[in-house]
Short mmCIF file of C-alpha atoms in Angstrom, two decimals:
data_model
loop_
_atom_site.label_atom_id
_atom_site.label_comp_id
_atom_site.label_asym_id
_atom_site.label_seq_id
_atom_site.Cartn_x
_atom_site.Cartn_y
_atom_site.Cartn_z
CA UNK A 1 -1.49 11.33 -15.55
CA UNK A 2 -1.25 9.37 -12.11
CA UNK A 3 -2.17 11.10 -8.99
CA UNK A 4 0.84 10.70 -7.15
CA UNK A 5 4.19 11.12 -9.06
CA UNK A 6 7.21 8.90 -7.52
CA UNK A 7 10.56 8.70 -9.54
CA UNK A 8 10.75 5.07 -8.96
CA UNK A 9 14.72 5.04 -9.12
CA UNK A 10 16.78 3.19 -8.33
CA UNK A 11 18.61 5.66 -5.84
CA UNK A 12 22.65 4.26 -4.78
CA UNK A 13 23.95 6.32 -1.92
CA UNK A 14 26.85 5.34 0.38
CA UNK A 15 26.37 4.79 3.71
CA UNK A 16 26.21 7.34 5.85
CA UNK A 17 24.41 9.67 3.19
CA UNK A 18 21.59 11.34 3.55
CA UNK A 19 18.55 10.19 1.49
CA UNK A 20 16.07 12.59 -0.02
CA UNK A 21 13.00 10.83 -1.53
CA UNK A 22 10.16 12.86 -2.91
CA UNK A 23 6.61 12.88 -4.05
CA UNK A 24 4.14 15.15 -6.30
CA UNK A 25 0.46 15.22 -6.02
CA UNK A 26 -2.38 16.73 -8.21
CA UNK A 27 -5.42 16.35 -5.64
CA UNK A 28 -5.64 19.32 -3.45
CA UNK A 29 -8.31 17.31 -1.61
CA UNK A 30 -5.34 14.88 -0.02
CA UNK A 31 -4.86 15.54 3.90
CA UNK A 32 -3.12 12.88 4.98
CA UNK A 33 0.34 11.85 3.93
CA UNK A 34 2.34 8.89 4.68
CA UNK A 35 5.77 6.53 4.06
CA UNK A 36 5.34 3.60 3.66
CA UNK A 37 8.80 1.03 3.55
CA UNK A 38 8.39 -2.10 1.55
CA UNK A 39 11.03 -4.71 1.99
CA UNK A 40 11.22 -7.44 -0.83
CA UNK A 41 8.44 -10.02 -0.91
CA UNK A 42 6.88 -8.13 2.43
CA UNK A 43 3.71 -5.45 2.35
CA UNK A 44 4.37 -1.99 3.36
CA UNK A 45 5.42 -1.06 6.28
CA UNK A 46 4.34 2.54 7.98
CA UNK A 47 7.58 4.54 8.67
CA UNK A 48 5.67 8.07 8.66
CA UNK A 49 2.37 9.60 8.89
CA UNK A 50 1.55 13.65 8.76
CA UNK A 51 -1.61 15.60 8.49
CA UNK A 52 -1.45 18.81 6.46
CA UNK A 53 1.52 20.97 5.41
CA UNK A 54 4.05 20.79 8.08
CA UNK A 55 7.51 18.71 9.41
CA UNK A 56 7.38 15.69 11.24
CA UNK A 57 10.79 13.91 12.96
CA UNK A 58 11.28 10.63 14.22
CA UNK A 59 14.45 9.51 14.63
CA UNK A 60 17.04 9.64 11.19
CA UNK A 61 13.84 9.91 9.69
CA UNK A 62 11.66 13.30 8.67
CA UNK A 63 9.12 13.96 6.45
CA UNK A 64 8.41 17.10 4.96
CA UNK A 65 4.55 18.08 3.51
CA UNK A 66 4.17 21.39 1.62
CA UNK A 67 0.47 21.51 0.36
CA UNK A 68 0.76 24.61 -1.50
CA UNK A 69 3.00 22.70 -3.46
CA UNK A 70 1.49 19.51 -3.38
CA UNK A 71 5.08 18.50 -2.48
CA UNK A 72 6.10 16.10 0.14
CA UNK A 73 9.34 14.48 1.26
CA UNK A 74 10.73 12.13 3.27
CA UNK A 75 14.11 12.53 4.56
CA UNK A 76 16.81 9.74 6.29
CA UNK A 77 20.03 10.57 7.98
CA UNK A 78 22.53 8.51 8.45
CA UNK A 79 21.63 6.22 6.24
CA UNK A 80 22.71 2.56 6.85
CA UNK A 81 22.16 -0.56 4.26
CA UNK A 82 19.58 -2.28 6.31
CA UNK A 83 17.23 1.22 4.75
CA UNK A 84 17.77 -0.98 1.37
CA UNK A 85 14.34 -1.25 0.36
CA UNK A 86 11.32 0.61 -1.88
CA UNK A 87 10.20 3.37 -0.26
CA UNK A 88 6.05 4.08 -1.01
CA UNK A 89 4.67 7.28 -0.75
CA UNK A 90 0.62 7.60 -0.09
CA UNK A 91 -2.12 10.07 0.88
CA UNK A 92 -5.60 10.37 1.04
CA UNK A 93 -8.71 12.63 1.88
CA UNK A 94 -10.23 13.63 5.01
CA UNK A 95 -13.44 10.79 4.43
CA UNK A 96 -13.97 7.72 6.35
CA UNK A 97 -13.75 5.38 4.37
CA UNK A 98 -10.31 6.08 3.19
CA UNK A 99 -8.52 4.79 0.80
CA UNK A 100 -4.52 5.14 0.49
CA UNK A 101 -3.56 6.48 -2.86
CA UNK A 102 0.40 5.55 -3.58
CA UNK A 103 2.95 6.31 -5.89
CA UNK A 104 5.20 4.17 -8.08
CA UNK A 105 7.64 3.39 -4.62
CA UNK A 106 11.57 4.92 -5.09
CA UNK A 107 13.62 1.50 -4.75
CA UNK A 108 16.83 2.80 -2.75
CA UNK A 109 20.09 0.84 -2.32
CA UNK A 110 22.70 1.86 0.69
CA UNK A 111 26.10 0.53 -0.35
CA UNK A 112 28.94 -0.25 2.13
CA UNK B 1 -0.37 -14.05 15.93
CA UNK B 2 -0.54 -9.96 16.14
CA UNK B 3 -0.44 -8.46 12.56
CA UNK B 4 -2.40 -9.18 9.45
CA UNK B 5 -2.20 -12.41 7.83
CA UNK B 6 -2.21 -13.26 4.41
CA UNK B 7 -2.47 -16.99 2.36
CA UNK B 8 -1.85 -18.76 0.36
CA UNK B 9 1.63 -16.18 0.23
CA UNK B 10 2.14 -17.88 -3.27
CA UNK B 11 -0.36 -18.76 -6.04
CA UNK B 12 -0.27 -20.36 -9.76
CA UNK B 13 -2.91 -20.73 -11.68
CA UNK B 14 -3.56 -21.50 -15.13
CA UNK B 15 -6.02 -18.91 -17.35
CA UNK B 16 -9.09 -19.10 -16.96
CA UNK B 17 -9.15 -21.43 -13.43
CA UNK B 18 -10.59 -19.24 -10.37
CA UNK B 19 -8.63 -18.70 -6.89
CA UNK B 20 -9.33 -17.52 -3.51
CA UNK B 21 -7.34 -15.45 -1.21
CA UNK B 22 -7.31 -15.05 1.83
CA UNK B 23 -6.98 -12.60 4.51
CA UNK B 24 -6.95 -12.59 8.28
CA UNK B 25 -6.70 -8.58 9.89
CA UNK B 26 -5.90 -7.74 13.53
CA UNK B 27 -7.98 -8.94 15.54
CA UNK B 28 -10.74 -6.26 16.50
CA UNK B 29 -9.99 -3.98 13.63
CA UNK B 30 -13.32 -2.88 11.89
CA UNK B 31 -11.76 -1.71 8.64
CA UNK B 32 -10.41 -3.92 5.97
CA UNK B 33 -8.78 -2.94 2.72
CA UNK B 34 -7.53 -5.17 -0.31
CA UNK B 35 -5.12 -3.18 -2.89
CA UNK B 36 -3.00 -5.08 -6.20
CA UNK B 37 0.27 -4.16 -6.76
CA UNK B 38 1.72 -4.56 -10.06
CA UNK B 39 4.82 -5.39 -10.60
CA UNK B 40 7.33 -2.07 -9.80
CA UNK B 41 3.63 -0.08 -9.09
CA UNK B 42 2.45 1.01 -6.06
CA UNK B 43 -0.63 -0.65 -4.43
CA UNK B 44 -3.68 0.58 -5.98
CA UNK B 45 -6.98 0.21 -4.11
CA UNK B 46 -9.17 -2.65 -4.72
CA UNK B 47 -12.36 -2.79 -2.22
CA UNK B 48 -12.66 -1.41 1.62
CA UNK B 49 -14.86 -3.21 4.22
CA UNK B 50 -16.16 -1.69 7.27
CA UNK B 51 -17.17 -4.98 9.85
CA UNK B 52 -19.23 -7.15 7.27
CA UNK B 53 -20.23 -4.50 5.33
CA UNK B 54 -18.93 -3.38 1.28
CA UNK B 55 -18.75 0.37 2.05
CA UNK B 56 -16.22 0.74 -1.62
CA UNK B 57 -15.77 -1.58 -4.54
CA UNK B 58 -14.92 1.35 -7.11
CA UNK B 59 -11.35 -0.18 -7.25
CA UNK B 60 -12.19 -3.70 -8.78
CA UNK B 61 -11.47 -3.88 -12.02
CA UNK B 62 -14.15 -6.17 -13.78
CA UNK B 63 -16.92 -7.88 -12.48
CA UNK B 64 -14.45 -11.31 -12.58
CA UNK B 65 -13.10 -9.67 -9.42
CA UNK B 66 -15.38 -10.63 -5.82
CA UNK B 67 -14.82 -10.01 -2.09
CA UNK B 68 -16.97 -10.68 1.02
CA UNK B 69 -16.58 -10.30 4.76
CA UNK B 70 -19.10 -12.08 5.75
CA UNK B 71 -18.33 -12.33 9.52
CA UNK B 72 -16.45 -8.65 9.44
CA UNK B 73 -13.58 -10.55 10.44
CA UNK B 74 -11.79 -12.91 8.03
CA UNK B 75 -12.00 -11.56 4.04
CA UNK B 76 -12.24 -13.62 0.81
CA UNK B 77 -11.00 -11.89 -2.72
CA UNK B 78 -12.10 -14.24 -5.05
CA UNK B 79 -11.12 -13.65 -8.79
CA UNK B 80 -13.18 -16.00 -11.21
CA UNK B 81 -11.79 -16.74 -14.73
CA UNK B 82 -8.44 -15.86 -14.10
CA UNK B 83 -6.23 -13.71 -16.92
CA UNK B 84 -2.77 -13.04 -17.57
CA UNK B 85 -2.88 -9.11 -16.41
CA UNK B 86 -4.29 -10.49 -13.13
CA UNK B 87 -0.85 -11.40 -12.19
CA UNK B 88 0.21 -9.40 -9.29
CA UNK B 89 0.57 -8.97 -5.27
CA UNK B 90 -2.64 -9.06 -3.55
CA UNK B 91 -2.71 -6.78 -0.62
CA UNK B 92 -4.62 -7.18 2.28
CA UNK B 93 -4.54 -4.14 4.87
CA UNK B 94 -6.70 -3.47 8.37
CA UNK B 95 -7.49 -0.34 10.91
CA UNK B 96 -9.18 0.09 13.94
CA UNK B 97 -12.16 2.48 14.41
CA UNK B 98 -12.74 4.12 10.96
CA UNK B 99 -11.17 3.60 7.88
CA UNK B 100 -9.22 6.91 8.65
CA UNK B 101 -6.93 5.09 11.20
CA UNK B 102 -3.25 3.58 10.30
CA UNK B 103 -3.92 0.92 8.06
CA UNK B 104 -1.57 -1.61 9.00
CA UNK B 105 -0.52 -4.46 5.86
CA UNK B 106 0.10 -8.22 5.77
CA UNK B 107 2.90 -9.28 3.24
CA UNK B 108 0.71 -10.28 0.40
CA UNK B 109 -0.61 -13.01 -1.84
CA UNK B 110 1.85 -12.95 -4.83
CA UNK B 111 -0.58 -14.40 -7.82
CA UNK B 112 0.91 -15.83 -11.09
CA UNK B 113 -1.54 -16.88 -14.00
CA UNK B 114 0.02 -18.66 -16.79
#
């Protein structure tokens, strides 16, 4: 069983919806979570980054951690079909050295 | 130019031939990481250098696999005898201070061996 659990889709909304995309974790030792938008043929791109349990807005976009869970979300409003892409979740642990543990990526598709 | 840079962005190579990739971070940023994403996977980690040094290699996968840093600036991933499961998206990522910072990606060396 993987770390990080990501239904990788695909997710159709219409425009204008709003987008829920979630992930699952099993390592309670994950403090740092993060969204991560991949366009095709591009690396990821940050779109949010949260420490601990807690909400987080920017924009049509907000992202939702619940540790006791080991839940996290990432919401967008609004949606328009330019947010046509694969959305990554990651997180790691509180070391320096860090490295990003992702999920699978949800590909999502905004139709006109 | 002012985000991480990544070449060749395309590679073929036949099995068993070896290839280098390369990466260039932001400038100044200490930390360098280099994940491989399968195809419809997420990245999965690779190796993590802080300035010239190897701080993590528990992510490469066989011993065919090889990175260095030798200036702390500019990284190499060098796979020798190339196989077909090597076929993937080569990430490179840097960050600034510590390897706890944003790590920031470059759009990836997308390997093919046939």
């Amino acid at each position: 069983q993987k770390e990080v659990e990501q239904d990788p889709g695909p997710l159709s909304v219409p425009e204008g919806a709003i987008v829920s995309l979630n992930c699952t974790y099993s390592n309670s030792a994950f403090q740092y979570f993060m969204w991560y938008r991949q366009y095709s043929r591009k690396g990821p791109e940050l779109l949010m980054y949260t420490y601990s349990s807690g909400n987080k807005e920017d924009g049509r976009f907000t992202a939702q951690v619940d540790k006791s869970s080991k839940y996290i979300s990432l919401f967008i409003r609004d949606s328009q079909p330019s947010d046509s892409a694969t959305y990554l979740c990651a997180m790691r642990n509180t070391g320096t050295a860090s490295k990003l543990t992702f999920g699978t990526g949800t590909r999502l598709q905004v139709t006109l | 130019g002012a985000g991480v840079s990544q070449s060749p962005r395309y590679k073929v190579a036949k099995r068993g031939q070896d290839v280098a990739l390369r990466c260039d971070p932001i400038s100044g940023h200490v930390s360098l990481f280099w994940y491989q994403q399968a195809l419809g996977q997420g990245p999965e980690f690779l190796t993590y250098f802080q300035n010239e040094a190897q701080l993590d290699k528990s992510g490469l996968p066989s011993d065919r696999f090889f990175a260095e840093r030798p200036e702390g600036s500019v990284s190499t991933l060098k796979i020798q005898r190339t196989q077909q499961e090597d076929s993937a998206v080569y990430l490179c990522a840097s960050s600034g201070t510590t390897g706890t910072d944003t790590q920031y990606f470059g759009p990836g060396t997308r390997l093919t061996v046939l």
